[in-house]
Amino acid sequence: MQGGWSRRNFSGEEAARILREWAGSARGLQYRPGMVRPNWLIMGGRGSGKTRLGAEWVNSLVRGFPPFAWHRHMRIALVGETLGDVREVMVEGPSGIVPISRGHRPRYEASRRRLLWDSGAVAQAFSSEDPESLRGPQFEAAWCDEVAKWKNAQDCFDMLQFGLRLGEEPRQIVTTTPKAVPIVKRLLADTTFTVTRMRTEENRANLAKGFLEAVTRRYAGSRLGRQELDGELLEDREGALWSRAELEKAHGLANGELRRIVVAVDPPASARRTSDACGIVVAGLDGDHRAVVLCDGSMRQARPQDWAARVATLFKRYEADCVVAEVNQGGEMVAAVLRTVAPTLPVKEVRASRGKWLRAEPVAALYHQGRVVHAERFPELEDEMCDFGPNGLSNGRSPDRLDALVWAISELLLSEAGNPRIRNLI
């Protein structure tokens, strides 16, 4: 099992046993032999199978599942947010250690907070609420569940490490929903941990009928959905103009018929593989004088004729009033390219005279005031927004989606009288 396997060849008897065990039904991400690191971090969405994986991992240790070294008095730590969580989820829950046990099931002694196997192996329950309870006991292995929720995460995890001092190679598995909290960041940076990410969708066959469709319809693309369904670790960049919490509040529908709609385009300088994306954003003005972001139609590695065709298509689909095109990179080329696909397209050429940060600040202020809403989820656009700091994006790339957004919102809410100078390309 990943996180504790040594590279070796198995005998025919061992191979047959492997197929009868968890390996026979586990998905690839839940069971991958060949890993040599002693520790394993699994970050997964709700219902992705991470609890079942932790329980199977513990049972495999106790049964001496090859190549784990086995002896009668193995000591294991089970650590959860509370003692109730350890019992109700890790031990006795539907995917817990007891229900999924093969052969003789262990018994839980609630008064002593421990799980006993007939072999003499013992698993003790601990709570993140009481790190000091881990001072003294010693173990060969540990299963830590939902560390992102732990109340005294750093102290509790540290106390556990001092107790992992039995056997030839103490090991631990950590299963959690990803949250950008210090303990999760610490484990991700720890080179002794193998990291596995699992999505809820991957465990569709084991979920209630209709569950996945319902939660996907409601949360897909949202910050909560990306965290709880896709297992993504989402962070806000310090000093960024937008936060994810703020963008969650900005999702909504237009109030009444849209009075004006624009398509904003920020063309790349070239179409090479390493070139910037072509930012294309559609937005409209509703009855409450709010800007409503309708579409992120941005393209990567787009040839000029491709992004021009996309702009023309979106202009027609949304019955837009004009195209706002930044011409800093392409100059007259932008108008010429658009002319080839839509000769009568009404275009307003805009040229940036200030830096990206200065142009984005007033637009960010409109979000703070509740004057901009997103009609749907735009994950890639919102990632750029929450990563855009004074020095640009953290990866050094150009914020092309954000640039197009800024031009669109500026045109709708910040331009003089809201009436652009439009010319027909004829």
GROMACS .gro file of C-alpha atoms in nm:
model
  426
    1MET     CA    1   0.000   0.000   0.000
    2GLN     CA    2   0.127   0.346  -0.086
    3GLY     CA    3   0.314   0.523   0.190
    4GLY     CA    4   0.471   0.206   0.333
    5TRP     CA    5   0.570  -0.033   0.055
    6SER     CA    6   0.927  -0.129  -0.013
    7ARG     CA    7   1.017  -0.223  -0.366
    8ARG     CA    8   1.024  -0.600  -0.382
    9ASN     CA    9   0.895  -0.903  -0.570
   10PHE     CA   10   0.599  -1.093  -0.423
   11SER     CA   11   0.561  -1.468  -0.408
   12GLY     CA   12   0.265  -1.631  -0.578
   13GLU     CA   13   0.092  -1.679  -0.242
   14GLU     CA   14   0.148  -1.315  -0.149
   15ALA     CA   15   0.020  -1.195  -0.486
   16ALA     CA   16  -0.297  -1.402  -0.447
   17ARG     CA   17  -0.352  -1.259  -0.100
   18ILE     CA   18  -0.308  -0.907  -0.231
   19LEU     CA   19  -0.586  -0.961  -0.485
   20ARG     CA   20  -0.819  -1.090  -0.212
   21GLU     CA   21  -0.754  -0.785  -0.001
   22TRP     CA   22  -0.820  -0.414  -0.052
   23ALA     CA   23  -0.619  -0.419  -0.375
   24GLY     CA   24  -0.890  -0.625  -0.540
   25SER     CA   25  -1.151  -0.347  -0.524
   26ALA     CA   26  -0.960  -0.025  -0.455
   27ARG     CA   27  -0.917   0.245  -0.718
   28GLY     CA   28  -0.567   0.321  -0.842
   29LEU     CA   29  -0.524   0.629  -0.624
   30GLN     CA   30  -0.633   0.433  -0.317
   31TYR     CA   31  -0.384   0.156  -0.363
   32ARG     CA   32  -0.050   0.197  -0.535
   33PRO     CA   33   0.237  -0.030  -0.431
   34GLY     CA   34   0.595   0.070  -0.490
   35MET     CA   35   0.608   0.385  -0.276
   36VAL     CA   36   0.892   0.397  -0.026
   37ARG     CA   37   0.808   0.702   0.187
   38PRO     CA   38   0.682   0.614   0.535
   39ASN     CA   39   0.411   0.881   0.543
   40TRP     CA   40   0.108   0.938   0.322
   41LEU     CA   41  -0.112   1.247   0.289
   42ILE     CA   42  -0.446   1.200   0.114
   43MET     CA   43  -0.645   1.512   0.027
   44GLY     CA   44  -0.986   1.429  -0.110
   45GLY     CA   45  -1.333   1.562  -0.171
   46ARG     CA   46  -1.641   1.452   0.020
   47GLY     CA   47  -1.720   1.090  -0.051
   48SER     CA   48  -1.397   1.036  -0.245
   49GLY     CA   49  -1.306   0.729  -0.037
   50LYS     CA   50  -1.039   0.872   0.193
   51THR     CA   51  -1.196   0.737   0.516
   52ARG     CA   52  -1.225   0.389   0.367
   53LEU     CA   53  -0.863   0.414   0.261
   54GLY     CA   54  -0.750   0.504   0.613
   55ALA     CA   55  -0.949   0.219   0.767
   56GLU     CA   56  -0.815  -0.035   0.516
   57TRP     CA   57  -0.461   0.091   0.579
   58VAL     CA   58  -0.497   0.025   0.953
   59ASN     CA   59  -0.651  -0.319   0.901
   60SER     CA   60  -0.372  -0.413   0.662
   61LEU     CA   61  -0.113  -0.327   0.924
   62VAL     CA   62  -0.283  -0.538   1.188
   63ARG     CA   63  -0.318  -0.842   0.959
   64GLY     CA   64   0.046  -0.825   0.855
   65PHE     CA   65  -0.053  -0.760   0.498
   66PRO     CA   66   0.271  -0.790   0.297
   67PRO     CA   67   0.515  -0.634   0.308
   68PHE     CA   68   0.425  -0.489   0.648
   69ALA     CA   69   0.616  -0.635   0.940
   70TRP     CA   70   0.369  -0.791   1.181
   71HIS     CA   71   0.375  -0.888   1.545
   72ARG     CA   72   0.107  -0.965   1.799
   73HIS     CA   73   0.120  -0.645   2.001
   74MET     CA   74   0.121  -0.372   1.737
   75ARG     CA   75   0.034  -0.026   1.873
   76ILE     CA   76  -0.153   0.225   1.654
   77ALA     CA   77  -0.276   0.580   1.723
   78LEU     CA   78  -0.612   0.699   1.585
   79VAL     CA   79  -0.632   1.077   1.599
   80GLY     CA   80  -0.940   1.283   1.507
   81GLU     CA   81  -1.084   1.624   1.579
   82THR     CA   82  -1.274   1.485   1.880
   83LEU     CA   83  -1.304   1.148   2.049
   84GLY     CA   84  -1.656   1.130   1.912
   85ASP     CA   85  -1.522   1.168   1.558
   86VAL     CA   86  -1.270   0.890   1.615
   87ARG     CA   87  -1.542   0.650   1.726
   88GLU     CA   88  -1.828   0.756   1.497
   89VAL     CA   89  -1.621   0.798   1.179
   90MET     CA   90  -1.286   0.621   1.201
   91VAL     CA   91  -1.384   0.319   1.409
   92GLU     CA   92  -1.757   0.247   1.377
   93GLY     CA   93  -1.865   0.462   1.080
   94PRO     CA   94  -1.987   0.298   0.755
   95SER     CA   95  -1.633   0.314   0.613
   96GLY     CA   96  -1.462   0.273   0.952
   97ILE     CA   97  -1.222   0.007   1.075
   98VAL     CA   98  -1.482  -0.223   1.234
   99PRO     CA   99  -1.742  -0.247   0.953
  100ILE     CA  100  -1.486  -0.308   0.678
  101SER     CA  101  -1.281  -0.565   0.876
  102ARG     CA  102  -1.237  -0.906   0.717
  103GLY     CA  103  -1.253  -1.211   0.943
  104HIS     CA  104  -1.257  -1.139   1.317
  105ARG     CA  105  -1.368  -0.784   1.385
  106PRO     CA  106  -1.194  -0.580   1.652
  107ARG     CA  107  -1.398  -0.460   1.951
  108TYR     CA  108  -1.408  -0.106   2.082
  109GLU     CA  109  -1.368  -0.040   2.454
  110ALA     CA  110  -1.524   0.304   2.498
  111SER     CA  111  -1.418   0.336   2.862
  112ARG     CA  112  -1.051   0.300   2.768
  113ARG     CA  113  -1.079   0.460   2.424
  114ARG     CA  114  -0.914   0.171   2.247
  115LEU     CA  115  -0.979  -0.082   1.971
  116LEU     CA  116  -0.868  -0.442   2.037
  117TRP     CA  117  -0.792  -0.724   1.793
  118ASP     CA  118  -0.772  -1.092   1.888
  119SER     CA  119  -0.410  -1.086   1.773
  120GLY     CA  120  -0.324  -0.852   2.058
  121ALA     CA  121  -0.294  -0.539   1.840
  122VAL     CA  122  -0.431  -0.221   1.995
  123ALA     CA  123  -0.539   0.110   1.843
  124GLN     CA  124  -0.582   0.400   2.086
  125ALA     CA  125  -0.813   0.696   2.023
  126PHE     CA  126  -0.693   1.053   2.069
  127SER     CA  127  -0.851   1.394   2.022
  128SER     CA  128  -0.697   1.711   1.880
  129GLU     CA  129  -0.862   1.887   2.172
  130ASP     CA  130  -0.610   1.728   2.409
  131PRO     CA  131  -0.256   1.717   2.263
  132GLU     CA  132  -0.110   1.631   2.605
  133SER     CA  133  -0.287   1.294   2.599
  134LEU     CA  134  -0.032   1.191   2.334
  135ARG     CA  135   0.253   1.255   2.576
  136GLY     CA  136   0.370   0.915   2.700
  137PRO     CA  137   0.213   0.650   2.470
  138GLN     CA  138   0.423   0.507   2.190
  139PHE     CA  139   0.324   0.362   1.855
  140GLU     CA  140   0.436   0.196   1.535
  141ALA     CA  141   0.175   0.365   1.319
  142ALA     CA  142  -0.091   0.636   1.322
  143TRP     CA  143  -0.399   0.735   1.125
  144CYS     CA  144  -0.483   1.106   1.144
  145ASP     CA  145  -0.823   1.202   1.006
  146GLU     CA  146  -0.941   1.549   0.894
  147VAL     CA  147  -0.635   1.735   1.023
  148ALA     CA  148  -0.764   2.053   0.857
  149LYS     CA  149  -1.034   2.060   1.128
  150TRP     CA  150  -0.810   1.988   1.427
  151LYS     CA  151  -0.838   2.241   1.709
  152ASN     CA  152  -0.475   2.228   1.826
  153ALA     CA  153  -0.335   2.095   1.502
  154GLN     CA  154   0.033   2.186   1.531
  155ASP     CA  155   0.071   2.082   1.897
  156CYS     CA  156  -0.127   1.762   1.850
  157PHE     CA  157   0.069   1.657   1.541
  158ASP     CA  158   0.401   1.735   1.711
  159MET     CA  159   0.313   1.527   2.017
  160LEU     CA  160   0.217   1.239   1.790
  161GLN     CA  161   0.556   1.247   1.615
  162PHE     CA  162   0.737   1.198   1.946
  163GLY     CA  163   0.521   0.891   2.009
  164LEU     CA  164   0.594   0.724   1.674
  165ARG     CA  165   0.901   0.541   1.802
  166LEU     CA  166   0.826   0.167   1.785
  167GLY     CA  167   0.916  -0.084   1.516
  168GLU     CA  168   1.167  -0.070   1.234
  169GLU     CA  169   0.996   0.213   1.044
  170PRO     CA  170   0.707   0.398   1.211
  171ARG     CA  171   0.457   0.525   0.957
  172GLN     CA  172   0.143   0.735   0.939
  173ILE     CA  173  -0.143   0.814   0.706
  174VAL     CA  174  -0.326   1.149   0.705
  175THR     CA  175  -0.667   1.179   0.540
  176THR     CA  176  -0.829   1.520   0.507
  177THR     CA  177  -1.042   1.758   0.308
  178PRO     CA  178  -0.799   2.024   0.179
  179LYS     CA  179  -0.805   2.360   0.351
  180ALA     CA  180  -0.536   2.625   0.340
  181VAL     CA  181  -0.452   2.598   0.710
  182PRO     CA  182  -0.097   2.585   0.852
  183ILE     CA  183  -0.094   2.211   0.929
  184VAL     CA  184  -0.197   2.115   0.575
  185LYS     CA  185   0.063   2.349   0.423
  186ARG     CA  186   0.323   2.201   0.654
  187LEU     CA  187   0.248   1.844   0.548
  188LEU     CA  188   0.249   1.937   0.180
  189ALA     CA  189   0.599   2.079   0.223
  190ASP     CA  190   0.724   1.770   0.415
  191THR     CA  191   0.936   1.557   0.181
  192THR     CA  192   0.873   1.243   0.389
  193PHE     CA  193   0.508   1.247   0.277
  194THR     CA  194   0.367   1.105  -0.043
  195VAL     CA  195   0.072   1.322  -0.149
  196THR     CA  196  -0.239   1.186  -0.321
  197ARG     CA  197  -0.541   1.392  -0.431
  198MET     CA  198  -0.881   1.234  -0.493
  199ARG     CA  199  -1.202   1.377  -0.642
  200THR     CA  200  -1.555   1.286  -0.539
  201GLU     CA  201  -1.640   1.203  -0.901
  202GLU     CA  202  -1.384   0.920  -0.896
  203ASN     CA  203  -1.591   0.735  -0.634
  204ARG     CA  204  -1.923   0.769  -0.816
  205ALA     CA  205  -1.990   0.394  -0.811
  206ASN     CA  206  -1.998   0.388  -0.429
  207LEU     CA  207  -2.217   0.696  -0.372
  208ALA     CA  208  -2.594   0.724  -0.339
  209LYS     CA  209  -2.778   0.759  -0.669
  210GLY     CA  210  -2.835   1.122  -0.752
  211PHE     CA  211  -2.599   1.258  -0.485
  212LEU     CA  212  -2.319   1.353  -0.719
  213GLU     CA  213  -2.551   1.512  -0.973
  214ALA     CA  214  -2.722   1.717  -0.701
  215VAL     CA  215  -2.406   1.855  -0.540
  216THR     CA  216  -2.237   1.909  -0.875
  217ARG     CA  217  -2.533   2.107  -1.003
  218ARG     CA  218  -2.533   2.320  -0.690
  219TYR     CA  219  -2.162   2.365  -0.617
  220ALA     CA  220  -1.959   2.287  -0.932
  221GLY     CA  221  -1.702   2.557  -0.999
  222SER     CA  222  -1.760   2.734  -0.668
  223ARG     CA  223  -1.487   2.768  -0.410
  224LEU     CA  224  -1.675   2.526  -0.185
  225GLY     CA  225  -1.722   2.279  -0.468
  226ARG     CA  226  -1.360   2.286  -0.575
  227GLN     CA  227  -1.255   2.221  -0.216
  228GLU     CA  228  -1.520   1.970  -0.109
  229LEU     CA  229  -1.570   1.787  -0.441
  230ASP     CA  230  -1.247   1.826  -0.636
  231GLY     CA  231  -1.010   1.813  -0.338
  232GLU     CA  232  -0.833   2.134  -0.439
  233LEU     CA  233  -0.636   2.343  -0.194
  234LEU     CA  234  -0.746   2.700  -0.256
  235GLU     CA  235  -0.553   2.991  -0.109
  236ASP     CA  236  -0.584   3.367  -0.114
  237ARG     CA  237  -0.264   3.544  -0.201
  238GLU     CA  238  -0.154   3.802   0.052
  239GLY     CA  239  -0.201   4.149  -0.091
  240ALA     CA  240  -0.428   4.035  -0.377
  241LEU     CA  241  -0.700   4.274  -0.491
  242TRP     CA  242  -0.971   4.008  -0.456
  243SER     CA  243  -1.040   3.731  -0.205
  244ARG     CA  244  -1.227   3.408  -0.269
  245ALA     CA  245  -1.474   3.485   0.008
  246GLU     CA  246  -1.556   3.813  -0.165
  247LEU     CA  247  -1.605   3.645  -0.501
  248GLU     CA  248  -1.839   3.390  -0.343
  249LYS     CA  249  -2.063   3.680  -0.245
  250ALA     CA  250  -2.042   3.824  -0.596
  251HIS     CA  251  -2.228   3.538  -0.761
  252GLY     CA  252  -2.579   3.633  -0.868
  253LEU     CA  253  -2.815   3.701  -1.155
  254ALA     CA  254  -2.895   4.021  -1.339
  255ASN     CA  255  -3.182   4.230  -1.209
  256GLY     CA  256  -3.408   4.285  -1.507
  257GLU     CA  257  -3.310   4.305  -1.871
  258LEU     CA  258  -2.952   4.398  -1.948
  259ARG     CA  259  -2.932   4.752  -2.081
  260ARG     CA  260  -2.591   4.721  -2.246
  261ILE     CA  261  -2.352   4.435  -2.323
  262VAL     CA  262  -1.986   4.446  -2.425
  263VAL     CA  263  -1.727   4.191  -2.530
  264ALA     CA  264  -1.377   4.281  -2.408
  265VAL     CA  265  -1.068   4.126  -2.565
  266ASP     CA  266  -0.703   4.141  -2.460
  267PRO     CA  267  -0.513   3.984  -2.754
  268PRO     CA  268  -0.175   3.811  -2.711
  269ALA     CA  269   0.129   3.931  -2.902
  270SER     CA  270   0.172   3.590  -3.070
  271ALA     CA  271   0.023   3.242  -3.086
  272ARG     CA  272   0.328   3.041  -2.977
  273ARG     CA  273   0.299   2.766  -2.715
  274THR     CA  274   0.465   2.993  -2.459
  275SER     CA  275   0.250   3.295  -2.548
  276ASP     CA  276   0.001   3.456  -2.317
  277ALA     CA  277  -0.365   3.360  -2.341
  278CYS     CA  278  -0.616   3.575  -2.524
  279GLY     CA  279  -0.846   3.721  -2.260
  280ILE     CA  280  -1.211   3.746  -2.374
  281VAL     CA  281  -1.486   3.845  -2.128
  282VAL     CA  282  -1.853   3.932  -2.187
  283ALA     CA  283  -2.035   4.157  -1.938
  284GLY     CA  284  -2.357   4.356  -1.927
  285LEU     CA  285  -2.524   4.635  -1.729
  286ASP     CA  286  -2.844   4.545  -1.542
  287GLY     CA  287  -3.138   4.748  -1.409
  288ASP     CA  288  -2.962   4.822  -1.080
  289HIS     CA  289  -2.664   4.968  -1.267
  290ARG     CA  290  -2.455   4.665  -1.174
  291ALA     CA  291  -2.209   4.500  -1.409
  292VAL     CA  292  -2.292   4.134  -1.468
  293VAL     CA  293  -2.010   3.909  -1.592
  294LEU     CA  294  -2.173   3.670  -1.839
  295CYS     CA  295  -1.893   3.468  -1.996
  296ASP     CA  296  -1.521   3.398  -1.980
  297GLY     CA  297  -1.439   3.300  -2.337
  298SER     CA  298  -1.061   3.328  -2.305
  299MET     CA  299  -0.840   3.105  -2.520
  300ARG     CA  300  -0.491   2.960  -2.483
  301GLN     CA  301  -0.243   2.936  -2.772
  302ALA     CA  302  -0.497   3.098  -3.001
  303ARG     CA  303  -0.410   3.211  -3.351
  304PRO     CA  304  -0.536   3.560  -3.441
  305GLN     CA  305  -0.810   3.423  -3.667
  306ASP     CA  306  -0.924   3.191  -3.385
  307TRP     CA  307  -0.964   3.453  -3.113
  308ALA     CA  308  -1.122   3.696  -3.361
  309ALA     CA  309  -1.378   3.431  -3.456
  310ARG     CA  310  -1.449   3.366  -3.087
  311VAL     CA  311  -1.506   3.739  -3.028
  312ALA     CA  312  -1.744   3.761  -3.323
  313THR     CA  313  -1.934   3.452  -3.211
  314LEU     CA  314  -1.980   3.582  -2.855
  315PHE     CA  315  -2.082   3.925  -2.987
  316LYS     CA  316  -2.363   3.763  -3.185
  317ARG     CA  317  -2.463   3.511  -2.915
  318TYR     CA  318  -2.504   3.774  -2.644
  319GLU     CA  319  -2.639   4.042  -2.880
  320ALA     CA  320  -2.367   4.275  -2.760
  321ASP     CA  321  -2.343   4.646  -2.832
  322CYS     CA  322  -1.970   4.673  -2.894
  323VAL     CA  323  -1.631   4.509  -2.869
  324VAL     CA  324  -1.372   4.670  -2.641
  325ALA     CA  325  -1.027   4.573  -2.770
  326GLU     CA  326  -0.692   4.653  -2.614
  327VAL     CA  327  -0.448   4.750  -2.888
  328ASN     CA  328  -0.124   4.794  -2.691
  329GLN     CA  329   0.019   4.464  -2.818
  330GLY     CA  330  -0.117   4.449  -3.170
  331GLY     CA  331  -0.199   4.804  -3.269
  332GLU     CA  332  -0.371   4.815  -3.608
  333MET     CA  333  -0.332   4.437  -3.631
  334VAL     CA  334  -0.621   4.391  -3.386
  335ALA     CA  335  -0.863   4.585  -3.607
  336ALA     CA  336  -0.732   4.412  -3.918
  337VAL     CA  337  -0.783   4.065  -3.772
  338LEU     CA  338  -1.136   4.144  -3.656
  339ARG     CA  339  -1.210   4.288  -3.999
  340THR     CA  340  -1.134   3.954  -4.162
  341VAL     CA  341  -1.406   3.772  -3.965
  342ALA     CA  342  -1.669   4.046  -3.909
  343PRO     CA  343  -1.627   4.355  -4.128
  344THR     CA  344  -1.908   4.552  -3.958
  345LEU     CA  345  -1.826   4.464  -3.596
  346PRO     CA  346  -1.851   4.782  -3.379
  347VAL     CA  347  -1.520   4.816  -3.196
  348LYS     CA  348  -1.384   5.054  -2.936
  349GLU     CA  349  -1.006   5.051  -2.929
  350VAL     CA  350  -0.852   5.109  -2.586
  351ARG     CA  351  -0.488   5.163  -2.504
  352ALA     CA  352  -0.343   5.109  -2.157
  353SER     CA  353  -0.157   5.415  -2.028
  354ARG     CA  354  -0.129   5.288  -1.670
  355GLY     CA  355  -0.004   4.964  -1.517
  356LYS     CA  356  -0.230   4.661  -1.472
  357TRP     CA  357  -0.253   4.710  -1.095
  358LEU     CA  358  -0.363   5.074  -1.125
  359ARG     CA  359  -0.623   4.981  -1.387
  360ALA     CA  360  -0.757   4.694  -1.175
  361GLU     CA  361  -0.785   4.884  -0.845
  362PRO     CA  362  -1.102   5.082  -0.930
  363VAL     CA  363  -1.265   4.766  -1.066
  364ALA     CA  364  -1.180   4.582  -0.743
  365ALA     CA  365  -1.341   4.870  -0.553
  366LEU     CA  366  -1.662   4.814  -0.751
  367TYR     CA  367  -1.662   4.451  -0.636
  368HIS     CA  368  -1.617   4.566  -0.276
  369GLN     CA  369  -1.923   4.790  -0.322
  370GLY     CA  370  -2.133   4.502  -0.455
  371ARG     CA  371  -2.166   4.661  -0.799
  372VAL     CA  372  -2.034   4.361  -0.995
  373VAL     CA  373  -2.179   4.009  -0.999
  374HIS     CA  374  -2.084   3.687  -1.180
  375ALA     CA  375  -2.376   3.512  -1.350
  376GLU     CA  376  -2.198   3.177  -1.313
  377ARG     CA  377  -1.871   3.031  -1.186
  378PHE     CA  378  -1.556   3.120  -1.377
  379PRO     CA  379  -1.282   2.918  -1.198
  380GLU     CA  380  -0.984   3.019  -1.411
  381LEU     CA  381  -1.079   3.385  -1.416
  382GLU     CA  382  -1.141   3.387  -1.040
  383ASP     CA  383  -0.809   3.212  -0.980
  384GLU     CA  384  -0.633   3.498  -1.159
  385MET     CA  385  -0.829   3.757  -0.962
  386CYS     CA  386  -0.738   3.604  -0.626
  387ASP     CA  387  -0.373   3.563  -0.727
  388PHE     CA  388  -0.325   3.914  -0.868
  389GLY     CA  389  -0.094   4.116  -0.643
  390PRO     CA  390   0.110   4.436  -0.683
  391ASN     CA  391   0.372   4.244  -0.884
  392GLY     CA  392   0.123   4.055  -1.101
  393LEU     CA  393   0.045   3.682  -1.083
  394SER     CA  394   0.257   3.459  -0.862
  395ASN     CA  395   0.355   3.242  -1.162
  396GLY     CA  396   0.486   3.542  -1.355
  397ARG     CA  397   0.237   3.502  -1.641
  398SER     CA  398   0.023   3.783  -1.777
  399PRO     CA  399  -0.327   3.810  -1.619
  400ASP     CA  400  -0.505   3.808  -1.955
  401ARG     CA  401  -0.848   3.698  -1.833
  402LEU     CA  402  -0.831   3.963  -1.563
  403ASP     CA  403  -0.722   4.227  -1.814
  404ALA     CA  404  -1.024   4.155  -2.032
  405LEU     CA  405  -1.249   4.168  -1.724
  406VAL     CA  406  -1.107   4.506  -1.622
  407TRP     CA  407  -1.170   4.650  -1.970
  408ALA     CA  408  -1.527   4.518  -1.973
  409ILE     CA  409  -1.621   4.648  -1.625
  410SER     CA  410  -1.444   4.979  -1.684
  411GLU     CA  411  -1.640   5.029  -2.004
  412LEU     CA  412  -1.972   4.960  -1.834
  413LEU     CA  413  -1.924   5.145  -1.507
  414LEU     CA  414  -1.624   5.377  -1.532
  415SER     CA  415  -1.623   5.520  -1.885
  416GLU     CA  416  -1.741   5.877  -1.935
  417ALA     CA  417  -2.120   5.882  -1.967
  418GLY     CA  418  -2.103   5.512  -2.047
  419ASN     CA  419  -2.108   5.589  -2.419
  420PRO     CA  420  -1.795   5.466  -2.601
  421ARG     CA  421  -1.671   5.601  -2.928
  422ILE     CA  422  -1.756   5.319  -3.167
  423ARG     CA  423  -1.643   5.282  -3.523
  424ASN     CA  424  -1.744   5.024  -3.781
  425LEU     CA  425  -1.467   4.827  -3.941
  426ILE     CA  426  -1.548   4.873  -4.308
   0.00000   0.00000   0.00000
